[in-house]
Amino acid sequence: MSFTAPIQLPGLTLDPLWYKRSVFYEVMVRSFVDANGDGSGDIAGLIGKLDYLQWLGVDALWLPPFYQSPLRDGGYDVSDFTQILPDFGTVDEFRELVTKAHERNMRVVMDFPLNHTSDQHEWFQQSRSDPDGPYGDYYVWSDTDEKYENIRIIFVDTEESNWTFDPVRRQFFFHRFFSHQPDLNFENVAVQEEIFNIVRFWLDMGVDGLRLDAIPYLFESEDGNGEGEPPTHEFIKRLRAMVDEEYPGRILIAEANQWPREVAAFFGTDEEPECHMAFDFPVMPRIFYSLRAQRADELVQILSEQTDVPKSAAWGVFLRNHDELTLEMVSEEYRQAMYGWYAYDPRMRSNIGIRRRLAPLLDNSRDEIELAHALLFSLPGSPFLYYGDEIGMGDNIWLNDRDSSRTPMQWTPDRNAGFSTADPGKLYLPVVQSLVYNYSLINVESQLAQSRSLLHWIRNVIHVRKRHPVFGLGDLKVLHTNHGSVLAFVRSYEGSGEQFGDSPEQVMCVFNFAHNPAAFEIDATGYEGAALYDLFGGGQFPTIGEDGKVTLTLGSQSFYWLHIGQPTFQAN
Ligand code: NOJ
């Protein structure tokens, strides 16, 4: 299938590149709305809020795991891949969610933690008690804990080794994450088949895509570091081929917290594609770095490095998610700077990262929050929002681990922030009641009532982005400026012609990271004589000079998105 060919489904023509134009919204079922009053969010509650999400402009939901699970790792510890945890609802309710989302032209992407299971999974129970039985080889067992010594420990706060001794089987089992999460043995063909069948099970239900959790870690070897080893890529290629063949239009998203080249490898090639999307782990910490360093050079550098990716590939850009803000992929010097700026209290740290939400990270500065979102929505790739960040929700660093930023969504100033009718003590986590982020102040209802609220601002930006396919589909070229705090780039898109009716467009995006106003010159060679128009209000800006230069000013921590119009004169 060519990646631009429209997909024909009965009565429906789908854009196969839908994920490149989509605004994604990560919502943990447990945290959003509790419809049955048991203190935990559920699928029925989420269904009831689809109108809100549609109003916001969300095109696709990403749902972290809601499978059967002992919930010792937020549901990433699955004990049955084809069952839904009863606290969250039923398979029928999930089917209804997919249908109701589709009715609103909204897609549903679910999480698939395929690298490991919970130790409560039946496969593990069988594997440990019957080594010669059908599940004996489903996990990575060893008589010694000295294998794979090049493989780093990820959860450094809690784990001392990637091996744990199992007293039942009297062998060690391998785990990249918690010691209650044994890694599946991907060398075993039966395990690979199980994975394919679980994918089919959910895609048959109408799910539009899967986020492949912890995807670099499927295979390990004695010489390698267990991250993106060749057999892991081979496996993903086969999975992608199956999805393209049996479920065209559905997508795979790579969660690969790696250096740029390694992340890009999870896209595969045009001939042998792997994932349609990959989270942009390299760019994310550099956004936070630039905000406080007041310097654009880190972003200039990473955006100037053209990583070759297949034409159909899309980055998933994000500011925050349900995990800590990971600092694994920055240098030690930068990491220390980031800890100093953003995690001055040790309670704010977790593993190699920072367990805080966006608004508290940015000290509730509206300017910084807007600037960060302006980047999120204009960098190459599709933006992923984290539930609650659209209203600037706070966190609770007194809670354990990453629960600090998984507290109930704040809907109203009423009991339990309108999240649940349960006795407040029964909630899965308490609502945020801190001085600055108290739910009586920060909630959807009150922000709906204020036209200048963050919520309305974010909704507006989302809608502006959606009117300009250049953001999802266009190329990026960094422009030189004479100011160290200013980042400028042009996004340009040739248009899709008749197929989806998009016209060509070029947009200049300019960001000032300085905590003071700035006047600066941009070198826009190639656009001599072009008029610039503000994308939000249409106002005309200075025309680019005959020498390709334009001088602009920006207030502290602010930005422009400028449509590049036709040249008003002929350059010599
Ligand atoms: C990545 C998930 O995002 C994280 O929440 C989880 O703890 C690990 N994978 C282990 O499953």
Coordinates of C-alpha atoms and ligand atoms in Angstrom, one line a residue:
M1 CA 0.0 0.0 0.0
S2 CA 1.4 3.4 -0.9
F3 CA 1.4 5.7 2.1
T4 CA -0.6 8.4 0.3
A5 CA -3.3 6.2 -1.1
P6 CA -6.7 6.8 0.5
I7 CA -8.0 3.8 2.4
Q8 CA -11.4 2.5 1.3
L9 CA -13.7 1.3 4.0
P10 CA -17.4 0.7 3.4
G11 CA -18.9 4.2 3.1
L12 CA -15.7 5.9 4.3
T13 CA -12.5 7.3 2.8
L14 CA -9.9 7.6 5.4
D15 CA -6.7 9.7 5.2
P16 CA -4.0 7.1 5.9
L17 CA -1.8 9.9 7.3
W18 CA -4.5 10.9 9.8
Y19 CA -2.0 10.6 12.7
K20 CA 0.2 13.4 11.2
R21 CA -2.7 15.9 11.4
S22 CA -4.0 14.8 14.8
V23 CA -3.9 16.4 18.2
F24 CA -3.6 13.5 20.7
Y25 CA -4.7 13.6 24.4
E26 CA -3.4 11.2 26.9
V27 CA -6.0 10.3 29.4
M28 CA -5.7 7.7 32.2
V29 CA -9.1 6.1 32.6
R30 CA -8.6 5.9 36.3
S31 CA -8.0 9.6 36.7
F32 CA -10.6 11.2 34.5
V33 CA -14.2 10.7 35.7
D34 CA -15.7 8.2 38.1
A35 CA -19.2 7.4 36.8
N36 CA -20.2 4.7 39.3
G37 CA -19.0 6.5 42.5
D38 CA -16.5 3.8 43.6
G39 CA -13.6 6.3 43.8
S40 CA -11.8 5.3 40.6
G41 CA -12.3 6.7 37.1
D42 CA -13.9 4.4 34.6
I43 CA -14.7 4.0 30.9
A44 CA -18.3 5.1 31.4
G45 CA -17.0 8.3 32.9
L46 CA -14.7 8.9 30.0
I47 CA -17.6 8.3 27.5
G48 CA -19.5 11.1 29.3
K49 CA -16.6 13.5 28.6
L50 CA -16.1 12.9 24.9
D51 CA -18.1 16.0 24.1
Y52 CA -15.6 18.0 26.2
L53 CA -12.7 16.5 24.4
Q54 CA -14.3 17.1 21.0
W55 CA -14.9 20.7 22.0
L56 CA -11.2 21.1 23.0
G57 CA -10.3 19.9 19.5
V58 CA -8.8 16.5 20.4
D59 CA -8.5 14.1 17.4
A60 CA -7.2 11.0 19.1
L61 CA -7.1 9.6 22.6
W62 CA -4.2 7.7 24.0
L63 CA -5.3 5.5 26.9
P64 CA -2.7 4.1 29.2
P65 CA -3.3 0.5 30.2
F66 CA -6.8 -0.5 31.5
Y67 CA -6.2 -4.3 31.4
Q68 CA -6.7 -6.6 34.3
S69 CA -3.8 -5.7 36.6
P70 CA -2.8 -5.6 40.3
L71 CA -2.0 -1.9 39.6
R72 CA 1.5 -1.9 41.0
D73 CA 2.8 0.1 38.1
G74 CA -0.2 2.1 37.1
G75 CA -1.6 -0.8 35.0
Y76 CA 1.7 -1.4 33.1
D77 CA 1.8 -4.6 35.0
V78 CA -0.8 -6.6 33.1
S79 CA -2.2 -9.8 34.4
D80 CA -4.5 -10.5 31.5
F81 CA -4.2 -8.8 28.1
T82 CA -7.8 -9.6 27.0
Q83 CA -9.6 -8.5 30.1
I84 CA -10.4 -5.1 31.4
L85 CA -9.9 -4.3 35.1
P86 CA -13.5 -4.4 36.5
D87 CA -12.8 -1.1 38.4
F88 CA -12.5 0.5 34.9
G89 CA -15.5 -1.2 33.2
T90 CA -16.2 -4.0 30.8
V91 CA -15.2 -4.9 27.2
D92 CA -18.7 -3.9 26.1
E93 CA -18.3 -0.4 27.6
F94 CA -14.9 -0.2 25.9
R95 CA -16.5 -1.1 22.6
E96 CA -19.1 1.7 23.2
L97 CA -16.3 4.1 23.9
V98 CA -14.6 3.3 20.6
T99 CA -18.0 3.7 18.7
K100 CA -18.8 7.0 20.5
A101 CA -15.3 8.3 19.8
H102 CA -15.6 7.4 16.2
E103 CA -19.0 9.1 15.9
R104 CA -17.1 12.3 16.9
N105 CA -14.4 11.6 14.4
M106 CA -12.0 10.9 17.3
R107 CA -9.6 8.0 17.2
V108 CA -8.7 5.7 20.1
V109 CA -5.1 4.5 20.6
M110 CA -4.4 2.2 23.5
D111 CA -1.3 1.2 25.4
F112 CA 0.3 -2.2 24.9
P113 CA 3.0 -3.1 27.4
L114 CA 4.3 -6.1 25.5
N115 CA 7.8 -6.3 26.9
H116 CA 6.7 -7.7 30.3
T117 CA 3.7 -8.8 32.3
S118 CA 2.7 -8.7 36.0
D119 CA 4.0 -11.6 38.0
Q120 CA 0.3 -12.3 38.6
H121 CA -0.2 -13.2 35.0
E122 CA -1.2 -16.8 34.5
W123 CA 1.7 -17.3 32.1
F124 CA 4.2 -16.4 34.8
Q125 CA 2.4 -18.5 37.4
Q126 CA 2.6 -21.5 35.1
S127 CA 6.2 -20.7 34.0
R128 CA 7.5 -20.6 37.5
S129 CA 5.7 -23.7 38.7
D130 CA 6.1 -25.9 35.6
P131 CA 9.4 -25.2 33.8
D132 CA 8.8 -28.0 31.3
G133 CA 5.2 -27.1 30.6
P134 CA 3.9 -25.0 27.7
Y135 CA 4.7 -21.7 29.5
G136 CA 8.1 -22.8 30.9
D137 CA 10.0 -20.7 28.3
Y138 CA 7.7 -17.7 28.2
Y139 CA 10.0 -15.6 30.4
V140 CA 13.8 -15.0 30.6
W141 CA 15.1 -17.5 33.2
S142 CA 18.7 -18.1 34.3
D143 CA 20.6 -20.0 37.0
T144 CA 22.7 -16.9 37.5
D145 CA 22.1 -13.2 37.9
E146 CA 25.3 -12.4 36.1
K147 CA 24.0 -12.5 32.5
Y148 CA 23.5 -9.3 30.4
E149 CA 25.8 -7.2 32.5
N150 CA 25.8 -4.4 29.9
I151 CA 22.1 -3.8 30.4
R152 CA 21.4 -0.7 32.5
I153 CA 18.8 -0.5 35.4
I154 CA 16.0 1.8 34.5
F155 CA 14.1 2.1 37.9
V156 CA 17.2 3.1 39.8
D157 CA 15.1 4.3 42.8
T158 CA 13.7 0.8 43.5
E159 CA 15.7 -1.8 41.7
E160 CA 19.3 -3.0 42.4
S161 CA 19.4 -5.6 39.6
N162 CA 17.6 -6.6 36.5
W163 CA 17.4 -10.2 37.9
T164 CA 15.2 -11.4 40.7
F165 CA 15.4 -14.9 42.3
D166 CA 12.1 -16.8 42.1
P167 CA 11.8 -19.1 45.1
V168 CA 9.2 -21.3 43.3
R169 CA 11.3 -22.2 40.2
R170 CA 14.5 -21.6 42.1
Q171 CA 16.0 -19.6 39.2
F172 CA 16.4 -15.9 38.4
F173 CA 14.1 -14.1 36.1
F174 CA 15.0 -11.0 34.1
H175 CA 13.1 -7.7 34.3
R176 CA 13.8 -4.3 32.9
F177 CA 11.4 -2.6 35.2
F178 CA 10.0 -3.5 38.6
S179 CA 10.9 -6.9 40.1
H180 CA 7.2 -7.8 39.9
Q181 CA 7.2 -7.3 36.1
P182 CA 9.1 -10.2 34.5
D183 CA 10.2 -9.7 30.9
L184 CA 8.6 -11.9 28.3
N185 CA 11.0 -14.1 26.3
F186 CA 10.7 -12.9 22.8
E187 CA 13.1 -15.6 21.5
N188 CA 10.2 -17.9 22.0
V189 CA 8.0 -18.0 18.9
A190 CA 5.0 -18.9 21.0
V191 CA 5.4 -15.6 22.8
Q192 CA 5.6 -13.7 19.5
E193 CA 2.4 -15.4 18.4
E194 CA 0.6 -14.4 21.6
I195 CA 1.6 -10.8 21.0
F196 CA 0.3 -10.9 17.4
N197 CA -3.0 -12.3 18.6
I198 CA -3.4 -9.7 21.4
V199 CA -2.9 -7.0 18.8
R200 CA -5.5 -8.6 16.6
F201 CA -7.9 -8.9 19.5
W202 CA -7.9 -5.1 20.2
L203 CA -7.7 -4.0 16.6
D204 CA -10.7 -6.2 15.8
M205 CA -12.5 -4.2 18.4
G206 CA -12.0 -1.0 16.3
V207 CA -9.0 0.4 18.1
D208 CA -7.1 2.8 15.8
G209 CA -3.6 2.2 17.1
L210 CA -1.3 0.9 19.8
R211 CA 1.4 2.6 21.8
L212 CA 4.1 0.0 22.0
D213 CA 5.4 0.5 25.6
A214 CA 9.1 0.0 26.3
I215 CA 9.6 -1.1 22.8
P216 CA 13.5 -1.0 22.7
Y217 CA 13.7 -3.8 25.3
L218 CA 12.1 -6.8 23.7
F219 CA 15.3 -8.8 23.0
E220 CA 18.5 -8.9 25.0
S221 CA 22.0 -10.3 24.1
E222 CA 25.2 -10.9 25.9
D223 CA 27.1 -8.3 23.8
G224 CA 24.5 -5.7 23.4
N225 CA 22.9 -3.3 25.9
G226 CA 19.3 -4.7 25.4
E227 CA 18.1 -1.5 23.7
G228 CA 17.0 -1.7 20.1
E229 CA 18.9 -4.9 19.3
P230 CA 18.5 -6.2 15.7
P231 CA 16.0 -8.9 16.5
T232 CA 13.8 -6.3 18.2
H233 CA 13.7 -4.3 15.0
E234 CA 13.0 -7.5 13.0
F235 CA 10.1 -8.3 15.2
I236 CA 8.6 -4.8 14.9
K237 CA 8.9 -5.0 11.1
R238 CA 6.9 -8.2 11.1
L239 CA 4.3 -6.7 13.4
R240 CA 4.0 -3.6 11.2
A241 CA 3.6 -5.8 8.1
M242 CA 0.8 -7.7 9.7
V243 CA -1.0 -4.4 10.8
D244 CA -0.6 -2.9 7.3
E245 CA -1.9 -6.1 5.7
E246 CA -4.8 -6.9 8.1
Y247 CA -5.7 -3.4 9.5
P248 CA -4.6 -0.7 7.1
G249 CA -4.9 2.8 8.6
R250 CA -4.2 1.6 12.2
I251 CA -1.0 2.8 13.7
L252 CA 1.9 1.8 16.0
I253 CA 3.6 4.3 18.2
A254 CA 7.0 3.7 19.7
E255 CA 7.8 4.5 23.2
A256 CA 11.6 4.6 22.9
N257 CA 13.4 6.8 25.4
Q258 CA 16.6 6.9 23.4
W259 CA 19.1 9.2 21.7
P260 CA 17.8 10.8 18.5
R261 CA 19.3 8.3 16.0
E262 CA 18.1 5.3 18.0
V263 CA 14.6 6.6 18.4
A264 CA 14.5 7.3 14.6
A265 CA 15.5 3.7 14.0
F266 CA 12.0 2.7 15.3
F267 CA 10.4 4.2 12.2
G268 CA 12.3 1.7 10.1
T269 CA 12.7 2.6 6.4
D270 CA 10.4 3.3 3.5
E271 CA 10.9 -0.2 2.3
E272 CA 10.7 -1.8 5.7
P273 CA 8.7 0.4 8.0
E274 CA 8.4 -0.2 11.7
C275 CA 6.3 2.2 13.8
H276 CA 4.2 5.0 12.3
M277 CA 5.0 7.3 15.2
A278 CA 7.7 7.7 17.9
F279 CA 7.7 9.9 20.9
D280 CA 10.2 12.7 20.5
F281 CA 12.2 12.1 23.7
P282 CA 15.2 14.0 22.4
V283 CA 13.3 17.3 21.9
M284 CA 11.2 17.3 25.0
P285 CA 13.9 18.0 27.7
R286 CA 15.5 20.6 25.4
I287 CA 12.3 22.6 25.5
F288 CA 12.5 22.8 29.2
Y289 CA 16.2 23.6 29.1
S290 CA 15.6 26.5 26.7
L291 CA 12.9 28.0 28.8
R292 CA 15.2 28.4 31.8
A293 CA 18.6 28.8 30.1
Q294 CA 16.9 31.6 28.0
R295 CA 18.9 30.2 25.1
A296 CA 17.7 28.8 21.8
D297 CA 20.9 27.0 20.8
E298 CA 20.0 23.5 22.1
L299 CA 16.8 23.5 20.1
V300 CA 18.5 25.1 17.1
Q301 CA 21.0 22.3 17.1
I302 CA 18.6 19.4 17.4
L303 CA 16.1 20.8 14.9
S304 CA 18.9 21.5 12.4
E305 CA 20.1 17.9 12.5
Q306 CA 18.0 16.3 9.7
T307 CA 17.3 12.7 10.8
D308 CA 16.3 10.7 7.8
V309 CA 12.9 9.1 8.6
P310 CA 10.4 7.5 6.2
K311 CA 7.9 9.8 4.5
S312 CA 5.0 8.3 6.4
A313 CA 6.7 8.7 9.8
A314 CA 5.5 11.2 12.4
W315 CA 7.0 12.4 15.7
G316 CA 4.9 12.5 18.8
V317 CA 5.8 15.7 20.5
F318 CA 5.0 16.1 24.2
L319 CA 5.7 18.3 27.2
R320 CA 4.5 16.0 30.0
N321 CA 3.0 12.6 30.3
H322 CA 2.1 10.1 33.1
D323 CA 5.8 9.4 33.8
E324 CA 8.5 11.5 35.3
L325 CA 10.1 14.2 33.0
T326 CA 12.9 11.9 32.0
L327 CA 16.4 13.3 31.9
E328 CA 18.1 10.1 30.8
M329 CA 18.9 11.5 27.3
V330 CA 20.6 14.7 28.3
S331 CA 24.3 15.2 29.4
E332 CA 25.2 15.2 33.1
E333 CA 25.8 18.9 33.0
Y334 CA 22.4 19.7 31.6
R335 CA 20.8 17.2 33.9
Q336 CA 22.2 19.0 36.9
A337 CA 21.0 22.4 35.6
M338 CA 17.5 21.0 35.0
Y339 CA 17.4 19.5 38.6
G340 CA 18.5 22.9 39.9
W341 CA 15.7 24.8 38.0
Y342 CA 12.9 22.3 38.1
A343 CA 13.5 19.9 41.0
Y344 CA 15.1 21.9 43.8
D345 CA 13.3 19.7 46.4
P346 CA 14.5 16.1 46.3
R347 CA 10.9 15.0 46.6
M348 CA 10.4 16.3 43.1
R349 CA 12.8 13.7 41.6
S350 CA 12.1 10.2 40.6
N351 CA 14.6 7.8 39.0
I352 CA 16.5 9.9 36.5
G353 CA 13.8 12.5 36.1
I354 CA 11.3 14.9 37.6
R355 CA 7.9 13.8 38.8
R356 CA 6.0 17.1 38.4
R357 CA 3.2 18.4 36.2
L358 CA 3.6 21.1 33.6
A359 CA 2.1 24.1 35.5
P360 CA 4.1 23.6 38.7
L361 CA 7.3 22.9 36.7
L362 CA 6.8 26.3 35.0
D363 CA 5.9 27.9 38.4
N364 CA 2.5 28.6 37.0
S365 CA 3.8 31.2 34.7
R366 CA 1.2 31.8 32.0
D367 CA 3.8 33.2 29.7
E368 CA 6.0 30.1 30.0
I369 CA 3.0 27.7 29.7
E370 CA 1.9 29.5 26.5
L371 CA 5.4 29.5 25.1
A372 CA 5.9 25.8 25.8
H373 CA 2.5 25.0 24.1
A374 CA 3.4 27.2 21.1
L375 CA 6.4 25.0 20.6
L376 CA 4.5 21.8 21.2
F377 CA 2.0 22.8 18.5
S378 CA 4.4 24.0 15.9
L379 CA 7.4 21.6 16.1
P380 CA 7.4 18.8 13.5
G381 CA 5.1 16.0 14.6
S382 CA 1.8 15.6 16.3
P383 CA 1.2 17.1 19.7
F384 CA 0.3 14.9 22.7
L385 CA -1.4 16.7 25.6
Y386 CA -1.6 15.2 29.1
Y387 CA -5.0 15.4 30.7
G388 CA -5.4 18.3 33.1
D389 CA -2.5 20.3 31.6
E390 CA -5.0 22.2 29.5
I391 CA -6.3 23.8 32.7
G392 CA -2.8 24.0 34.4
M393 CA -3.5 21.4 37.0
G394 CA -1.0 21.0 39.8
D395 CA 0.6 17.9 41.3
N396 CA 1.1 16.4 44.7
I397 CA 4.8 15.5 45.5
W398 CA 3.7 14.0 48.8
L399 CA 2.3 11.0 46.9
N400 CA 4.5 8.1 45.9
D401 CA 6.4 7.7 42.7
R402 CA 4.6 9.1 39.6
D403 CA 1.3 9.2 41.4
S404 CA 2.3 12.8 42.0
S405 CA 0.9 13.8 38.6
R406 CA -1.8 11.2 38.2
T407 CA -4.4 12.8 40.6
P408 CA -8.1 13.1 39.7
M409 CA -9.0 15.5 36.9
Q410 CA -10.4 18.7 38.3
W411 CA -13.8 19.4 36.7
T412 CA -15.6 21.7 39.2
P413 CA -15.1 23.4 42.6
D414 CA -17.4 20.8 44.1
R415 CA -16.7 17.7 46.2
N416 CA -13.8 15.7 44.8
A417 CA -13.4 18.3 42.1
G418 CA -16.5 16.9 40.3
F419 CA -14.4 13.8 39.6
S420 CA -16.4 11.4 41.8
T421 CA -19.4 11.3 44.2
A422 CA -17.5 8.9 46.5
D423 CA -16.6 9.6 50.0
P424 CA -13.4 11.7 49.6
G425 CA -11.4 9.2 51.6
K426 CA -12.3 6.5 49.1
L427 CA -10.7 8.1 46.0
Y428 CA -7.8 6.2 44.4
L429 CA -5.7 9.3 45.0
P430 CA -6.7 12.6 46.7
V431 CA -7.5 15.6 44.6
V432 CA -5.0 18.4 44.6
Q433 CA -5.6 20.8 47.4
S434 CA -2.4 22.9 47.5
L435 CA -2.5 26.6 47.9
V436 CA -1.9 27.5 44.3
Y437 CA -3.5 24.6 42.5
N438 CA -6.4 23.8 44.8
Y439 CA -9.3 22.3 42.8
S440 CA -11.6 25.1 44.0
L441 CA -9.5 27.5 41.9
I442 CA -8.2 25.3 39.0
N443 CA -11.0 23.4 37.4
V444 CA -12.7 23.1 34.0
E445 CA -15.9 24.8 35.0
S446 CA -14.3 28.0 36.2
Q447 CA -12.0 28.1 33.2
L448 CA -15.0 27.7 30.8
A449 CA -16.5 30.7 32.5
Q450 CA -13.5 32.9 31.8
S451 CA -12.8 33.8 28.2
R452 CA -9.1 34.5 28.9
S453 CA -8.5 31.3 30.8
L454 CA -5.7 28.8 29.9
L455 CA -8.3 26.3 28.7
H456 CA -9.8 28.7 26.2
W457 CA -6.3 29.8 25.1
I458 CA -5.2 26.2 24.5
R459 CA -8.4 25.4 22.6
N460 CA -7.9 28.4 20.4
V461 CA -4.3 27.4 19.5
I462 CA -5.4 23.8 18.8
H463 CA -8.0 25.1 16.4
V464 CA -5.6 27.5 14.7
R465 CA -3.2 24.6 14.3
K466 CA -5.9 22.4 12.8
R467 CA -6.7 25.0 10.1
H468 CA -3.1 24.8 8.9
P469 CA -2.0 21.4 7.8
V470 CA 1.5 22.7 7.4
F471 CA 2.1 22.1 11.1
G472 CA 1.4 18.4 10.8
L473 CA 2.7 17.7 7.3
G474 CA 5.3 20.4 6.5
D475 CA 9.1 20.4 6.5
L476 CA 11.1 22.5 8.9
K477 CA 14.0 24.9 8.2
V478 CA 15.8 26.7 11.0
L479 CA 16.5 30.3 10.3
H480 CA 19.5 32.2 11.6
T481 CA 18.9 35.1 14.0
N482 CA 21.2 37.5 15.7
H483 CA 19.8 36.9 19.2
G484 CA 20.8 33.9 21.3
S485 CA 17.4 33.7 23.0
V486 CA 15.4 33.6 19.8
L487 CA 14.5 30.5 17.9
A488 CA 13.0 31.0 14.4
F489 CA 12.0 28.4 11.8
V490 CA 9.9 28.0 8.7
R491 CA 7.4 25.2 8.3
S492 CA 6.5 24.6 4.7
Y493 CA 4.1 22.4 3.0
E494 CA 3.6 21.8 -0.7
G495 CA -0.1 21.0 -0.4
S496 CA -1.8 17.7 -1.2
G497 CA -3.4 18.9 -4.3
E498 CA -6.9 17.5 -5.0
Q499 CA -6.7 14.5 -2.7
F500 CA -7.4 16.3 0.5
G501 CA -7.8 19.8 -0.8
D502 CA -4.8 21.3 1.1
S503 CA -3.1 24.3 -0.4
P504 CA 0.6 25.0 -0.1
E505 CA 1.6 27.1 2.9
Q506 CA 4.6 28.5 4.7
V507 CA 4.6 29.7 8.3
M508 CA 7.4 31.4 10.1
C509 CA 7.5 30.5 13.8
V510 CA 9.5 32.8 16.2
F511 CA 10.0 32.3 19.9
N512 CA 11.7 34.5 22.5
F513 CA 13.1 32.5 25.4
A514 CA 14.5 35.6 27.1
H515 CA 12.8 36.8 30.4
N516 CA 12.9 40.3 28.8
P517 CA 11.7 41.8 25.6
A518 CA 14.0 41.3 22.6
A519 CA 14.6 43.0 19.2
F520 CA 16.3 40.9 16.7
E521 CA 17.0 40.3 13.0
I522 CA 16.1 37.0 11.2
D523 CA 17.8 35.9 8.1
A524 CA 15.0 34.7 5.9
T525 CA 16.9 34.3 2.7
G526 CA 14.7 32.8 0.1
Y527 CA 11.7 34.7 1.2
E528 CA 12.8 38.2 0.0
G529 CA 9.9 40.6 -0.3
A530 CA 7.4 38.3 1.4
A531 CA 4.7 39.9 3.6
L532 CA 4.1 38.3 7.0
Y533 CA 0.7 38.0 8.6
D534 CA -0.1 36.9 12.1
L535 CA -1.8 33.5 12.0
F536 CA -4.1 34.3 14.9
G537 CA -5.5 37.7 14.0
G538 CA -4.4 38.3 10.5
G539 CA -2.5 41.5 11.3
Q540 CA 0.3 42.4 8.9
F541 CA 3.9 42.4 10.0
P542 CA 7.0 44.0 8.5
T543 CA 7.8 42.7 5.0
I544 CA 11.0 40.7 4.6
G545 CA 13.6 42.9 3.0
E546 CA 15.3 42.6 -0.4
D547 CA 18.3 41.3 1.5
G548 CA 16.2 38.5 3.0
K549 CA 16.4 40.1 6.5
V550 CA 13.5 41.1 8.8
T551 CA 13.6 42.8 12.1
L552 CA 11.1 41.9 14.7
T553 CA 10.5 42.5 18.4
L554 CA 9.0 40.1 20.9
G555 CA 7.9 40.5 24.5
S556 CA 9.5 38.4 27.2
Q557 CA 8.8 34.6 26.7
S558 CA 6.5 35.1 23.8
F559 CA 6.1 33.9 20.2
Y560 CA 4.7 34.6 16.7
W561 CA 3.3 32.3 14.1
L562 CA 3.4 34.3 10.9
H563 CA 2.0 33.2 7.5
I564 CA 4.5 34.0 4.8
G565 CA 2.6 35.7 2.0
Q566 CA 3.4 36.3 -1.7
P567 CA 6.4 38.5 -2.3
T568 CA 5.3 42.1 -2.6
F569 CA 8.2 42.9 -5.0
Q570 CA 10.6 41.1 -7.2
A571 CA 14.0 40.5 -5.6
N572 CA 17.0 41.2 -7.8
Ligands
NOJ1 C1 6.8 2.9 30.4 C2 5.5 3.4 31.0 O1 5.3 4.7 30.4 C3 5.8 3.5 32.5 O2 4.7 4.2 33.1 C4 6.0 2.1 33.0 O3 6.3 2.2 34.4 C5 7.1 1.4 32.3 N1 6.9 1.5 30.9 C6 7.1 0.0 32.6 O4 6.0 -0.7 32.1

